[in-house]
PDB file of C-alpha atoms and ligand atoms in Angstrom:
ATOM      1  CA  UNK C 577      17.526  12.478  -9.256  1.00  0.00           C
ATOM      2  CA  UNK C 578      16.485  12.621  -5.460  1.00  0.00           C
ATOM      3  CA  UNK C 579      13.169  13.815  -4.707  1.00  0.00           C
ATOM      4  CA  UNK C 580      12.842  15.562  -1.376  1.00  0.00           C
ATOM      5  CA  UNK C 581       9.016  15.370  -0.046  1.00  0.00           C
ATOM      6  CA  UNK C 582       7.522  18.196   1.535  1.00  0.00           C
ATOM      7  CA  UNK C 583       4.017  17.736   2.072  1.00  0.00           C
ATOM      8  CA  UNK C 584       2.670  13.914   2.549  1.00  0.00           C
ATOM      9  CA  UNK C 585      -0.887  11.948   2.675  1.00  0.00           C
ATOM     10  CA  UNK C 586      -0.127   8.612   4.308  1.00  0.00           C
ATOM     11  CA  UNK C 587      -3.404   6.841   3.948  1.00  0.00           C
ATOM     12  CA  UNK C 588      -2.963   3.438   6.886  1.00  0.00           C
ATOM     13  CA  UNK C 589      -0.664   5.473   8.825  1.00  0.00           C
ATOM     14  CA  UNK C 590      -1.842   4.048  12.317  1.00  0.00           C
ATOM     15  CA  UNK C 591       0.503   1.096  12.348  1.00  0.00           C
ATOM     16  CA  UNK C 592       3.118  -1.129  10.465  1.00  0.00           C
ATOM     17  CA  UNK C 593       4.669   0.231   6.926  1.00  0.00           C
ATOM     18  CA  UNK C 594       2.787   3.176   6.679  1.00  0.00           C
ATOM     19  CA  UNK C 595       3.297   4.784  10.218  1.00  0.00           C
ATOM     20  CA  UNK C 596       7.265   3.490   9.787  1.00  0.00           C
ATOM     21  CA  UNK C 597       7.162   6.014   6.331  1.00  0.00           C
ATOM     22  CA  UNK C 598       5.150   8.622   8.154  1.00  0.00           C
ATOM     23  CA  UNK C 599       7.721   8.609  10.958  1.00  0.00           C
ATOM     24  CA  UNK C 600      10.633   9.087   8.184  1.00  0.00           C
ATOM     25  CA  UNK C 601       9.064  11.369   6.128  1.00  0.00           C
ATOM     26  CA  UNK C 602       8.185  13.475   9.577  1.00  0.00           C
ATOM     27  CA  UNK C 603      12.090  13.093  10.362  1.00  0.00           C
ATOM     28  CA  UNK C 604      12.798  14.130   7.160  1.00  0.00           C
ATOM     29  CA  UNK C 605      11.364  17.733   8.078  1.00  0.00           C
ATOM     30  CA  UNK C 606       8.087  16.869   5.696  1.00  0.00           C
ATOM     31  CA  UNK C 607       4.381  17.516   6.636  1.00  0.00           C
ATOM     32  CA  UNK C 608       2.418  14.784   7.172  1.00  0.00           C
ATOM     33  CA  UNK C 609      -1.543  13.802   7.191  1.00  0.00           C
ATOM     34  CA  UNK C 610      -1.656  10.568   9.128  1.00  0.00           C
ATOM     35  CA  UNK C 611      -5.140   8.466   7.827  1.00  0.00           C
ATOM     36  CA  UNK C 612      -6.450   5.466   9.749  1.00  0.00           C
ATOM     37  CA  UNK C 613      -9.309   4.614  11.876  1.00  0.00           C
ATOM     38  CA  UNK C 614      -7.722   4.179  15.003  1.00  0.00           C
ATOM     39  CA  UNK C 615      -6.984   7.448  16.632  1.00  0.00           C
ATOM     40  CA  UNK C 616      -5.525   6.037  19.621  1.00  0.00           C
ATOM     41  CA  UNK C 617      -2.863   4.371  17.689  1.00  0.00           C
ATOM     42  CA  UNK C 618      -2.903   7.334  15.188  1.00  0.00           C
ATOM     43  CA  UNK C 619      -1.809   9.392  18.715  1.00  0.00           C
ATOM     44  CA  UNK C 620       0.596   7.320  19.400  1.00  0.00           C
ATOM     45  CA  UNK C 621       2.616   7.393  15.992  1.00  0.00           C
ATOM     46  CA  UNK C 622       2.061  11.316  15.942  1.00  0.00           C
ATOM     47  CA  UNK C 623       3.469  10.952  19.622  1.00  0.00           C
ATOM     48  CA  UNK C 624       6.737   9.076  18.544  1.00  0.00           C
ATOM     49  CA  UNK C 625       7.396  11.903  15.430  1.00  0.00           C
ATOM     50  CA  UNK C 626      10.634  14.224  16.555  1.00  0.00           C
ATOM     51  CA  UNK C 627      10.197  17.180  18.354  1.00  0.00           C
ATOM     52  CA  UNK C 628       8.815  20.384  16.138  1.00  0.00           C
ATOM     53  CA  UNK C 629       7.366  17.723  13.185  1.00  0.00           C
ATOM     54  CA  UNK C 630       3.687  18.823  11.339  1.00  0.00           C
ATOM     55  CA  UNK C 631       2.049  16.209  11.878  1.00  0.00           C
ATOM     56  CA  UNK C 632      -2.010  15.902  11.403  1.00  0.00           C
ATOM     57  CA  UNK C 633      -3.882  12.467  12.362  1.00  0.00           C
ATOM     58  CA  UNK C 634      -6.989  12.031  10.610  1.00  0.00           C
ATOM     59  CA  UNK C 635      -9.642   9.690  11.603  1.00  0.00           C
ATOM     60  CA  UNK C 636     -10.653   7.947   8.467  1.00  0.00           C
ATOM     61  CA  UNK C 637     -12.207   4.975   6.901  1.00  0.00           C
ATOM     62  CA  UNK C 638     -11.220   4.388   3.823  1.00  0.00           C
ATOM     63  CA  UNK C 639     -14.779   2.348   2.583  1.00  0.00           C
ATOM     64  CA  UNK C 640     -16.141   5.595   3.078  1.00  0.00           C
ATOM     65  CA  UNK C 641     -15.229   6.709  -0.629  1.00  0.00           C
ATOM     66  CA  UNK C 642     -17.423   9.104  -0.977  1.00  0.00           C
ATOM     67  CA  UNK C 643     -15.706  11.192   1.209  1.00  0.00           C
ATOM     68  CA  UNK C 644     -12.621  11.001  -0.188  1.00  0.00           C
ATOM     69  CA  UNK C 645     -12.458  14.003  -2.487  1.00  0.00           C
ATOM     70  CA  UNK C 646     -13.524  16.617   0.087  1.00  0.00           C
ATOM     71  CA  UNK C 647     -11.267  15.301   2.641  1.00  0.00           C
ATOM     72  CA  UNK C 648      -8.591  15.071  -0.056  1.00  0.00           C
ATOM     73  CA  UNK C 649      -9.020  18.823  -0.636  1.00  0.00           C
ATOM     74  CA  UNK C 650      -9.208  19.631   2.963  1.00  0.00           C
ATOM     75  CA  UNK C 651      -5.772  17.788   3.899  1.00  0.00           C
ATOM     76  CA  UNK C 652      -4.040  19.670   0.665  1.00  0.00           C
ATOM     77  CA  UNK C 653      -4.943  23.190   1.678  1.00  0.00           C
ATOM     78  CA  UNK C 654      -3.980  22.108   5.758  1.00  0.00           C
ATOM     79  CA  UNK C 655      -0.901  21.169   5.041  1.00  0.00           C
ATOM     80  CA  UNK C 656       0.042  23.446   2.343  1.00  0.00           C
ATOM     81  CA  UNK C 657       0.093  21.474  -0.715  1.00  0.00           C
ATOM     82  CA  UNK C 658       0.880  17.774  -1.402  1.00  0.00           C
ATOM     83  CA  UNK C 659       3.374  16.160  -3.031  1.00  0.00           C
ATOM     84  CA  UNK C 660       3.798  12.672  -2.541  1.00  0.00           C
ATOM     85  CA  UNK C 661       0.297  10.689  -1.234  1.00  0.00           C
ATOM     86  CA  UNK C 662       1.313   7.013  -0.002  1.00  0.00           C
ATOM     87  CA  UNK C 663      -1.533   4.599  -0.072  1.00  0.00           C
ATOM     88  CA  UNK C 664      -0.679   1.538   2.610  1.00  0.00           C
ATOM     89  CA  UNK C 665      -3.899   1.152   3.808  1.00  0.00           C
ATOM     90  CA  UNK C 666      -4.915  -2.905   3.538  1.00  0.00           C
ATOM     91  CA  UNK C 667      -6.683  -6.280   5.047  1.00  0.00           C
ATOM     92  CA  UNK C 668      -5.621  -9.180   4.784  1.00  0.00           C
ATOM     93  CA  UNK C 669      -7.847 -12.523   5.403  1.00  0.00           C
ATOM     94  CA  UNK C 670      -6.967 -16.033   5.602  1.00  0.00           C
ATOM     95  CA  UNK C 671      -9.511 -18.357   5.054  1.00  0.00           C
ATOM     96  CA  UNK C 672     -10.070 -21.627   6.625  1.00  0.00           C
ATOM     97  CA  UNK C 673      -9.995 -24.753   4.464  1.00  0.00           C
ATOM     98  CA  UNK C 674     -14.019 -25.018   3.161  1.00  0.00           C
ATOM     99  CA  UNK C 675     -14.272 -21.458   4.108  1.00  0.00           C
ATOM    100  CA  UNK C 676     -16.336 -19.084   2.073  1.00  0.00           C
ATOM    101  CA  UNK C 677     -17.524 -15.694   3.426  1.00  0.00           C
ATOM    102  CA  UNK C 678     -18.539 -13.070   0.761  1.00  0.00           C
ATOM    103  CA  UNK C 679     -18.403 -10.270   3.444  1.00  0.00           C
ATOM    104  CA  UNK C 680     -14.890 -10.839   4.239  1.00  0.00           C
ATOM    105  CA  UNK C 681     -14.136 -11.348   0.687  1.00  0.00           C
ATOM    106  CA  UNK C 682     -15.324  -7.719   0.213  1.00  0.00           C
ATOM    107  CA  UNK C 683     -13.849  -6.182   3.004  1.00  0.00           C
ATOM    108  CA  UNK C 684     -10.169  -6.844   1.464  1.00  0.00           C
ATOM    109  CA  UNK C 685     -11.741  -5.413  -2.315  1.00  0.00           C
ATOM    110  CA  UNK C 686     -13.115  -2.186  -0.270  1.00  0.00           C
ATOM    111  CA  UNK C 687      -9.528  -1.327   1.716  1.00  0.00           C
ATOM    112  CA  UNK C 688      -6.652  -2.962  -1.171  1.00  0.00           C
ATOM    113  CA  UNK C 689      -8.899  -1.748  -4.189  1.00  0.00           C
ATOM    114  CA  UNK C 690     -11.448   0.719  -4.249  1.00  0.00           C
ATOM    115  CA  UNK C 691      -9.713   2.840  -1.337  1.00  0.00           C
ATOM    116  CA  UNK C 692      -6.759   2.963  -3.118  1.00  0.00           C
ATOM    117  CA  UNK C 693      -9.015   3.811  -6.173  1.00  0.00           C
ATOM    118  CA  UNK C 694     -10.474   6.658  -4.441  1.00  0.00           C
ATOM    119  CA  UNK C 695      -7.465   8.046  -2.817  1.00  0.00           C
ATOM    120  CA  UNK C 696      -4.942   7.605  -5.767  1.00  0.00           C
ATOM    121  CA  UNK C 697      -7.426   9.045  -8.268  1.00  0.00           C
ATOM    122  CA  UNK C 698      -7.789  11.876  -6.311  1.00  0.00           C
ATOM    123  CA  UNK C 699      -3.862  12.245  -5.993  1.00  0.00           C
ATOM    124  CA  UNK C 700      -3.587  11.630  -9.709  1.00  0.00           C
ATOM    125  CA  UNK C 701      -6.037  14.385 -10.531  1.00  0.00           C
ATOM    126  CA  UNK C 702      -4.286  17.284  -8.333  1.00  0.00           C
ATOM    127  CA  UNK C 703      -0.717  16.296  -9.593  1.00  0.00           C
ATOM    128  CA  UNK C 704      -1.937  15.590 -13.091  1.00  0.00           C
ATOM    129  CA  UNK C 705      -2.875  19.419 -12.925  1.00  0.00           C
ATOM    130  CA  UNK C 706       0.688  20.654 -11.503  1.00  0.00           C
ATOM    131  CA  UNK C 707       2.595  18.185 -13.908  1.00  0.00           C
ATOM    132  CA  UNK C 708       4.029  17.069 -10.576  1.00  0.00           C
ATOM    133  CA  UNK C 709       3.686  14.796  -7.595  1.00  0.00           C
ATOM    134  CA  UNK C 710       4.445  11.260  -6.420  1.00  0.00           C
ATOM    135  CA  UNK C 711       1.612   8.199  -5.806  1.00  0.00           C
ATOM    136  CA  UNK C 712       2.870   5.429  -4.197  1.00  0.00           C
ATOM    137  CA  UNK C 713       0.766   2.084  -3.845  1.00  0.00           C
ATOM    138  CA  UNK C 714       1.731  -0.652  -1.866  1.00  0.00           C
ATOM    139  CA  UNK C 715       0.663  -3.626  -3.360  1.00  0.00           C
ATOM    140  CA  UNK C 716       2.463  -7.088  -2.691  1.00  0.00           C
ATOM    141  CA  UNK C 717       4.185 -10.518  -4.054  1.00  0.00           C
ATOM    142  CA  UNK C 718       0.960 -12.010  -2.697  1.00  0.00           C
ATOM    143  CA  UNK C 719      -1.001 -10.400  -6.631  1.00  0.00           C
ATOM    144  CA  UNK C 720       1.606 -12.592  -8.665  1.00  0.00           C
ATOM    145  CA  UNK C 721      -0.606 -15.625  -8.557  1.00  0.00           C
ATOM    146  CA  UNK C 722      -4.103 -16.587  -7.383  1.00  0.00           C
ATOM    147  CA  UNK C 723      -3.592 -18.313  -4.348  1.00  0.00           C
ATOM    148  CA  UNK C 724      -5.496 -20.807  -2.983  1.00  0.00           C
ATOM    149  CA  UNK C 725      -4.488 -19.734   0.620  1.00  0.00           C
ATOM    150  CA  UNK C 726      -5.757 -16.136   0.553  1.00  0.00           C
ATOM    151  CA  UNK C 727      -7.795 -16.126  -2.648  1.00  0.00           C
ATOM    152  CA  UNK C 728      -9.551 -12.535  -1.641  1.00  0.00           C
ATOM    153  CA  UNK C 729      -5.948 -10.694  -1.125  1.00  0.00           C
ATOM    154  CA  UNK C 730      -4.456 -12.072  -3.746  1.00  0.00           C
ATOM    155  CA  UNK C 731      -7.236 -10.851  -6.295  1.00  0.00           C
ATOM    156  CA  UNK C 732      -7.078  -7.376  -4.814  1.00  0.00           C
ATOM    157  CA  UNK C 733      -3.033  -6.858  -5.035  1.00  0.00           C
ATOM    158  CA  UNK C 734      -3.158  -8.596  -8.362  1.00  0.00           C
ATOM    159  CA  UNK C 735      -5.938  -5.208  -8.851  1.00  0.00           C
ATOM    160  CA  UNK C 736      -4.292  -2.813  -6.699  1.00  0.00           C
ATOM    161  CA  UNK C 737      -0.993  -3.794  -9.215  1.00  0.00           C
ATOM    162  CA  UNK C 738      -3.351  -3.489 -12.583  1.00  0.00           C
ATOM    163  CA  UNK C 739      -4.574   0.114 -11.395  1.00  0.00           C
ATOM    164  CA  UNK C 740      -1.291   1.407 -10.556  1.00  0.00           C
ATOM    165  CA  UNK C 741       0.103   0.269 -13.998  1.00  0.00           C
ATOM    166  CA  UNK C 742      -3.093   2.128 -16.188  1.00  0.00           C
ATOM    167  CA  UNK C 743      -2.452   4.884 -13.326  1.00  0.00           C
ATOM    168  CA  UNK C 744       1.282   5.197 -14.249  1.00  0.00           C
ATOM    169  CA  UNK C 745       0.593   4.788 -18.189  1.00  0.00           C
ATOM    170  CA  UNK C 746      -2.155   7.868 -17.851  1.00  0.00           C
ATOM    171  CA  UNK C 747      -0.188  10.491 -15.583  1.00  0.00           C
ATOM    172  CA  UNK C 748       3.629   9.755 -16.201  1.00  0.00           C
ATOM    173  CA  UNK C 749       3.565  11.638 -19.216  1.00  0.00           C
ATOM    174  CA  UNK C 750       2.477  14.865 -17.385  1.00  0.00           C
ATOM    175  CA  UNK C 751       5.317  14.142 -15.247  1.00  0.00           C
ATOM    176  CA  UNK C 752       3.292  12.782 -12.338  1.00  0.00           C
ATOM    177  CA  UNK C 753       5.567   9.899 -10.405  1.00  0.00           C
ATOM    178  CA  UNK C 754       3.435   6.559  -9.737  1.00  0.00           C
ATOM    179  CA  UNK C 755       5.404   4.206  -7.854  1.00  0.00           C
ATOM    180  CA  UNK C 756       4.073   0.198  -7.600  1.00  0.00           C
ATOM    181  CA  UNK C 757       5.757  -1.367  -4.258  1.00  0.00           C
ATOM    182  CA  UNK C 758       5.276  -5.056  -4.025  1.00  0.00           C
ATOM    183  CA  UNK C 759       6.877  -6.251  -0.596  1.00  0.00           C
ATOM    184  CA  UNK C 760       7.612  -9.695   0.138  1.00  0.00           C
ATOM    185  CA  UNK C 761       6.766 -10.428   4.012  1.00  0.00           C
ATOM    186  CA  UNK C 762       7.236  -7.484   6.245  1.00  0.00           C
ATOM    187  CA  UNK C 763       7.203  -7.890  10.493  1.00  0.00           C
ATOM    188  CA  UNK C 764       3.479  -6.115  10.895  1.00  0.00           C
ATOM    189  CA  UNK C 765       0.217  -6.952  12.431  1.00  0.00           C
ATOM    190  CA  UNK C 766      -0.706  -8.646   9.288  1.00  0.00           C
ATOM    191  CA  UNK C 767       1.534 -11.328   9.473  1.00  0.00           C
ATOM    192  CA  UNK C 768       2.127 -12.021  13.290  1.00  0.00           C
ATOM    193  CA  UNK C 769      -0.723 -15.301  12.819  1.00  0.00           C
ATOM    194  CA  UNK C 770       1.097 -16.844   9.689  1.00  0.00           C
ATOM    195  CA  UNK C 771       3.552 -19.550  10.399  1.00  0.00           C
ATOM    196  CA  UNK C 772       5.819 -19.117   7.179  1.00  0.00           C
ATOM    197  CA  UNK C 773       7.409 -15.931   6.757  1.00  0.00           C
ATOM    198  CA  UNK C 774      10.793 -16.593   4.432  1.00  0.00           C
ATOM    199  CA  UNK C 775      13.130 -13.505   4.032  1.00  0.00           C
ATOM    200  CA  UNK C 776      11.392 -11.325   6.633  1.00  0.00           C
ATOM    201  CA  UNK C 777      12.007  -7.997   7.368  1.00  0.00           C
ATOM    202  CA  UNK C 778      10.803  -5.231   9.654  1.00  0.00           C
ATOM    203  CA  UNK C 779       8.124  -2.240   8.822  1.00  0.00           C
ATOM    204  CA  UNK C 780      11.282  -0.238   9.285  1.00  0.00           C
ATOM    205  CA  UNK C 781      13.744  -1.480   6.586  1.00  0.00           C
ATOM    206  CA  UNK C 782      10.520  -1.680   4.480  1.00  0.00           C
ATOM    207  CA  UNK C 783       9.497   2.036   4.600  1.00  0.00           C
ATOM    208  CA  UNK C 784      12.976   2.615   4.056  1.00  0.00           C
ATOM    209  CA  UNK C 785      13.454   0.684   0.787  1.00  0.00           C
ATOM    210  CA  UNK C 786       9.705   1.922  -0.145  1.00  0.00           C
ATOM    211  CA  UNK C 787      11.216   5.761   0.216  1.00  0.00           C
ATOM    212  CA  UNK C 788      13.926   5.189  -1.527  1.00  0.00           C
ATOM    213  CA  UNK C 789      12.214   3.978  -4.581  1.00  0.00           C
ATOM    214  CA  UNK C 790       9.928   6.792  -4.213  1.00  0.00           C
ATOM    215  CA  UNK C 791      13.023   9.319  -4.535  1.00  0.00           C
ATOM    216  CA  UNK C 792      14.615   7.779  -7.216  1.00  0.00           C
ATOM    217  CA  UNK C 793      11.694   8.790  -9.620  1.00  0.00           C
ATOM    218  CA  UNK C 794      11.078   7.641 -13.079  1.00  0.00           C
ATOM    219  CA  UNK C 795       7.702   5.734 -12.222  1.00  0.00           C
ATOM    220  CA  UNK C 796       9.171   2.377 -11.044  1.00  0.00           C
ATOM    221  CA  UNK C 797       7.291  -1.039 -10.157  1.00  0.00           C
ATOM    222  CA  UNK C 798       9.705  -2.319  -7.515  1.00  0.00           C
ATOM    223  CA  UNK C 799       9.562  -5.991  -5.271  1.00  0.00           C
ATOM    224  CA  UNK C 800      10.980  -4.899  -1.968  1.00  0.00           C
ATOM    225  CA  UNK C 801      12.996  -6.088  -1.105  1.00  0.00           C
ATOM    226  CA  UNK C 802      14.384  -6.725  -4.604  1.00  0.00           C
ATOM    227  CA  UNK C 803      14.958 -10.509  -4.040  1.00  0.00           C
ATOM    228  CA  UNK C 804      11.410 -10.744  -4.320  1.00  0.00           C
ATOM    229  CA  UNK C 805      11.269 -10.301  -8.031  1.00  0.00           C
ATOM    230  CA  UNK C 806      13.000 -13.172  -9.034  1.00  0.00           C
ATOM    231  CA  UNK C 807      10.476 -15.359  -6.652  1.00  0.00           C
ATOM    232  CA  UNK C 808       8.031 -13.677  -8.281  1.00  0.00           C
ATOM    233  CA  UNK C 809       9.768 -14.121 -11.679  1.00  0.00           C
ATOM    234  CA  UNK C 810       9.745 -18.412 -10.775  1.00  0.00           C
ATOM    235  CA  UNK C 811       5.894 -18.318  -9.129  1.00  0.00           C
ATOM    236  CA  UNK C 812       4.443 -16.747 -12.429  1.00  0.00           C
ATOM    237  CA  UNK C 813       5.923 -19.180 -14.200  1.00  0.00           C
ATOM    238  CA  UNK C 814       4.934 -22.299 -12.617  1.00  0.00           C
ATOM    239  CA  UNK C 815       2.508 -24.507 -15.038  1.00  0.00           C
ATOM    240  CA  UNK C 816      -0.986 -23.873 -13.005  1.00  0.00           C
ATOM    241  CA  UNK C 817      -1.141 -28.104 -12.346  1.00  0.00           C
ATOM    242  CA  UNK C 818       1.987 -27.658 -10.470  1.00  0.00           C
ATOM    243  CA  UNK C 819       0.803 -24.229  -8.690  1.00  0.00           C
ATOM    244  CA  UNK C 820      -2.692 -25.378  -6.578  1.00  0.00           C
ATOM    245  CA  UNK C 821      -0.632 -28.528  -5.588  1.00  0.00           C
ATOM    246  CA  UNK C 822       1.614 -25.816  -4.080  1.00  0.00           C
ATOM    247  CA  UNK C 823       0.621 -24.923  -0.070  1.00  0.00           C
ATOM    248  CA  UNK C 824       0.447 -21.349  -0.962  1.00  0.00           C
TER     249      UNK C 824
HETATM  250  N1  NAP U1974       3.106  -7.182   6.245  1.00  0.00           N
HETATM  251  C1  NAP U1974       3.402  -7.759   5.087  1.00  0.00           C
HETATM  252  O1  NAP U1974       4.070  -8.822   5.033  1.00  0.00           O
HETATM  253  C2  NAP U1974       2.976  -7.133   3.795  1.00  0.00           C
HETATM  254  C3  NAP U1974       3.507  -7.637   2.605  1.00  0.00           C
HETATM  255  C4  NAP U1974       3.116  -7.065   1.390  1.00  0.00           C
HETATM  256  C5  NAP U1974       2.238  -6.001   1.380  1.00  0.00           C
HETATM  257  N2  NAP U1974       1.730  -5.523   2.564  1.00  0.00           N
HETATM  258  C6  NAP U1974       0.809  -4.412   2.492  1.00  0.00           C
HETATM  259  O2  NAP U1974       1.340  -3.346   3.240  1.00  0.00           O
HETATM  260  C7  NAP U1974       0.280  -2.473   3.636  1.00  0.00           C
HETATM  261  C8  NAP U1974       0.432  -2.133   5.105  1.00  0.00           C
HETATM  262  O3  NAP U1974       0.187  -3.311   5.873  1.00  0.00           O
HETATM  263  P1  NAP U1974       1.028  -3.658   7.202  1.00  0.00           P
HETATM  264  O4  NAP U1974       1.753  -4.910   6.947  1.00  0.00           O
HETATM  265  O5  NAP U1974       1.766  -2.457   7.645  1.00  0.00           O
HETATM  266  O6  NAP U1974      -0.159  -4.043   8.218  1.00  0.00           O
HETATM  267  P2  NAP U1974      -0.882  -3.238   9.375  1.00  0.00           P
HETATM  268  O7  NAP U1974       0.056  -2.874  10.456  1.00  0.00           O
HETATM  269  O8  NAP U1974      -2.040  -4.100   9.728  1.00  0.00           O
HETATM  270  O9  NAP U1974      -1.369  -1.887   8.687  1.00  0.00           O
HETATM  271  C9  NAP U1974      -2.559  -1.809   7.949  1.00  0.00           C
HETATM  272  C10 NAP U1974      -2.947  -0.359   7.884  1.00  0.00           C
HETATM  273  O10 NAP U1974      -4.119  -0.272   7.065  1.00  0.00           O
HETATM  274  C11 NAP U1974      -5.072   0.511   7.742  1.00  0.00           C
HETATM  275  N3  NAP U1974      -6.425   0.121   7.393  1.00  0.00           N
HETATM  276  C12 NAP U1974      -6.964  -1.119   7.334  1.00  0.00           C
HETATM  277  N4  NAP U1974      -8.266  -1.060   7.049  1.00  0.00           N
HETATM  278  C13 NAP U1974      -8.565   0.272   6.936  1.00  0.00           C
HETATM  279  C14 NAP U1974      -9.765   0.989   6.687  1.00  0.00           C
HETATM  280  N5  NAP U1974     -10.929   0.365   6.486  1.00  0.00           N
HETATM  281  N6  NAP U1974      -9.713   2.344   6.656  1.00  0.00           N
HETATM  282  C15 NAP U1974      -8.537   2.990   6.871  1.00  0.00           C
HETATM  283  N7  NAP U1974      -7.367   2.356   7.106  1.00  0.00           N
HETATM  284  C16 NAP U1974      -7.399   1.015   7.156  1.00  0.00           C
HETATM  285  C17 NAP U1974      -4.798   0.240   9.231  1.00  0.00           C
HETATM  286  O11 NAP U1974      -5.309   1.305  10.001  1.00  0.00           O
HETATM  287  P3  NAP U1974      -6.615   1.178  10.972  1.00  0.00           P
HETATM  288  O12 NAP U1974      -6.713  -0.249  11.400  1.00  0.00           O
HETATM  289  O13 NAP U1974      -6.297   2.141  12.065  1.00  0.00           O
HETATM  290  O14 NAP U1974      -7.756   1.622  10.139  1.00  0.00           O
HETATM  291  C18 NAP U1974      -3.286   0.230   9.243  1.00  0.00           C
HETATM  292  O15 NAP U1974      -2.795   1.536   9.361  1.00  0.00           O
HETATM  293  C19 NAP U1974      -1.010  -3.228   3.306  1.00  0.00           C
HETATM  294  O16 NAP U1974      -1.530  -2.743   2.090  1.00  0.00           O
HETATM  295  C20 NAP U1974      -0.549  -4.657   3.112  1.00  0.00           C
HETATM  296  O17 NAP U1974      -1.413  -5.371   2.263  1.00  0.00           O
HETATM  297  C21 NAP U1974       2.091  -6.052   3.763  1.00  0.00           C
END
């Protein structure tokens, strides 16, 4: 089974993985609702779509959930039904050593969790209805493990992971598609400040790899690229002693 996307929700479509999927969904002849808060870079993805694409940038914060289920209705009916909504929106914060700011903490559980909340409940709901559709979530490697080095994002992937599973286990019987991406490190703004990046790729080969699991159907939980899982398979077993001694 291929699936062939027609009408798209990109939620974090302003830069990095999500504007690389909205550009190759756009190529791919589908409609596309562009979220972020930045319109200028919004523009400028919507700018770099082929010739003739449907293409509509919406300026949106996504720890404004309350307004999620009118706009979700409102970007439905503009582009003339949905059926695939990719949720990339995300923060990521590295704390300094002794470092302990609530604020920050909460910004990264807002975006990674209850955005995704918001916007993937939504999606589940409408495709739920139509016994059809495809959710995608990117999550990350970072939720295997509480890490001492970015204790805030790893909680909320190891969340963003947990929601998508109970997601997948409520919808997949109605024959709604939930798809769990967990990317290793990917050449965005989020990681330009960190110093180790092992096995790197760009926002490019990741959208691609993302899409493809997306087609493919069946609900899967994917590490992308797939090299990642057996890291992830070693990291979650590590005895916790030997883990915080880790620099991770
Ligand atoms: N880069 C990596 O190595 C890596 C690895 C694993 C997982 N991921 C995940 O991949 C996803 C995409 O990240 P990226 O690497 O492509 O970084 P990025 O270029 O910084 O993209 C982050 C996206 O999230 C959006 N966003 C952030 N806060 C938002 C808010 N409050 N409201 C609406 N949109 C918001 C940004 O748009 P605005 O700033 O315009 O709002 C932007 O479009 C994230 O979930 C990230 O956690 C990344």
């Amino acid at each position: 089974m291929s699936l062939r996307f027609r009408h798209a929700v990109v939620v974090g479509a302003s830069s990095g993985i999500g504007a690389s999927i909205a550009r190759m969904l756009a190529a791919d002849g589908c409609a596309v609702a562009l979220l972020g808060r930045r319109e200028a870079e919004l523009q400028r993805v919507v700018a770099s779509l082929p010739a003739g694409a449907r293409a509509i940038p919406v300026v949106h914060d996504v720890t404004d959930q309350t307004g999620v289920p009118l706009l979700f209705e409102r970007l439905v009916a503009d582009l003339g039904g949905l059926d695939l909504l990719v949720y990339a929106a995300g923060d990521m914060h590295v704390p300094e050593e002794g470092e302990y700011d609530f604020a920050r903490d909460r910004r990264q559980i807002e975006v990674n969790v209850l955005g995704a909340m918001a916007w993937t409940g939504a999606a589940a709901a409408h495709f739920e209805a139509r016994r059809s559709g495809t959710i995608v979530g990117v999550s990350s490697i970072a939720g295997v493990r509480g890490r001492r080095t970015m204790p805030a994002y790893t909680t909320s992937k190891a969340a963003l992971s947990a929601w998508l599973e109970a997601l997948r286990n409520r919808v997949s019987r109605h024959g709604v598609n939930v798809v769990t991406v967990k990317p290793g490190f990917v050449d965005t703004a989020m990681t330009t400040h960190l110093t180790k990046k092992p096995m790197m790729i760009s926002a490019d080969r990741a959208a691609s790899l993302i899409l493809a699991t997306a087609r493919r159907g069946g609900s899967p939980s994917a590490y992308i690229p797939a090299q990642w899982g057996l890291v992830a398979f070693v990291v979650r077993h590590l005895p916790s002693w030997l883990f915080r001694r880790l620099d991770l």
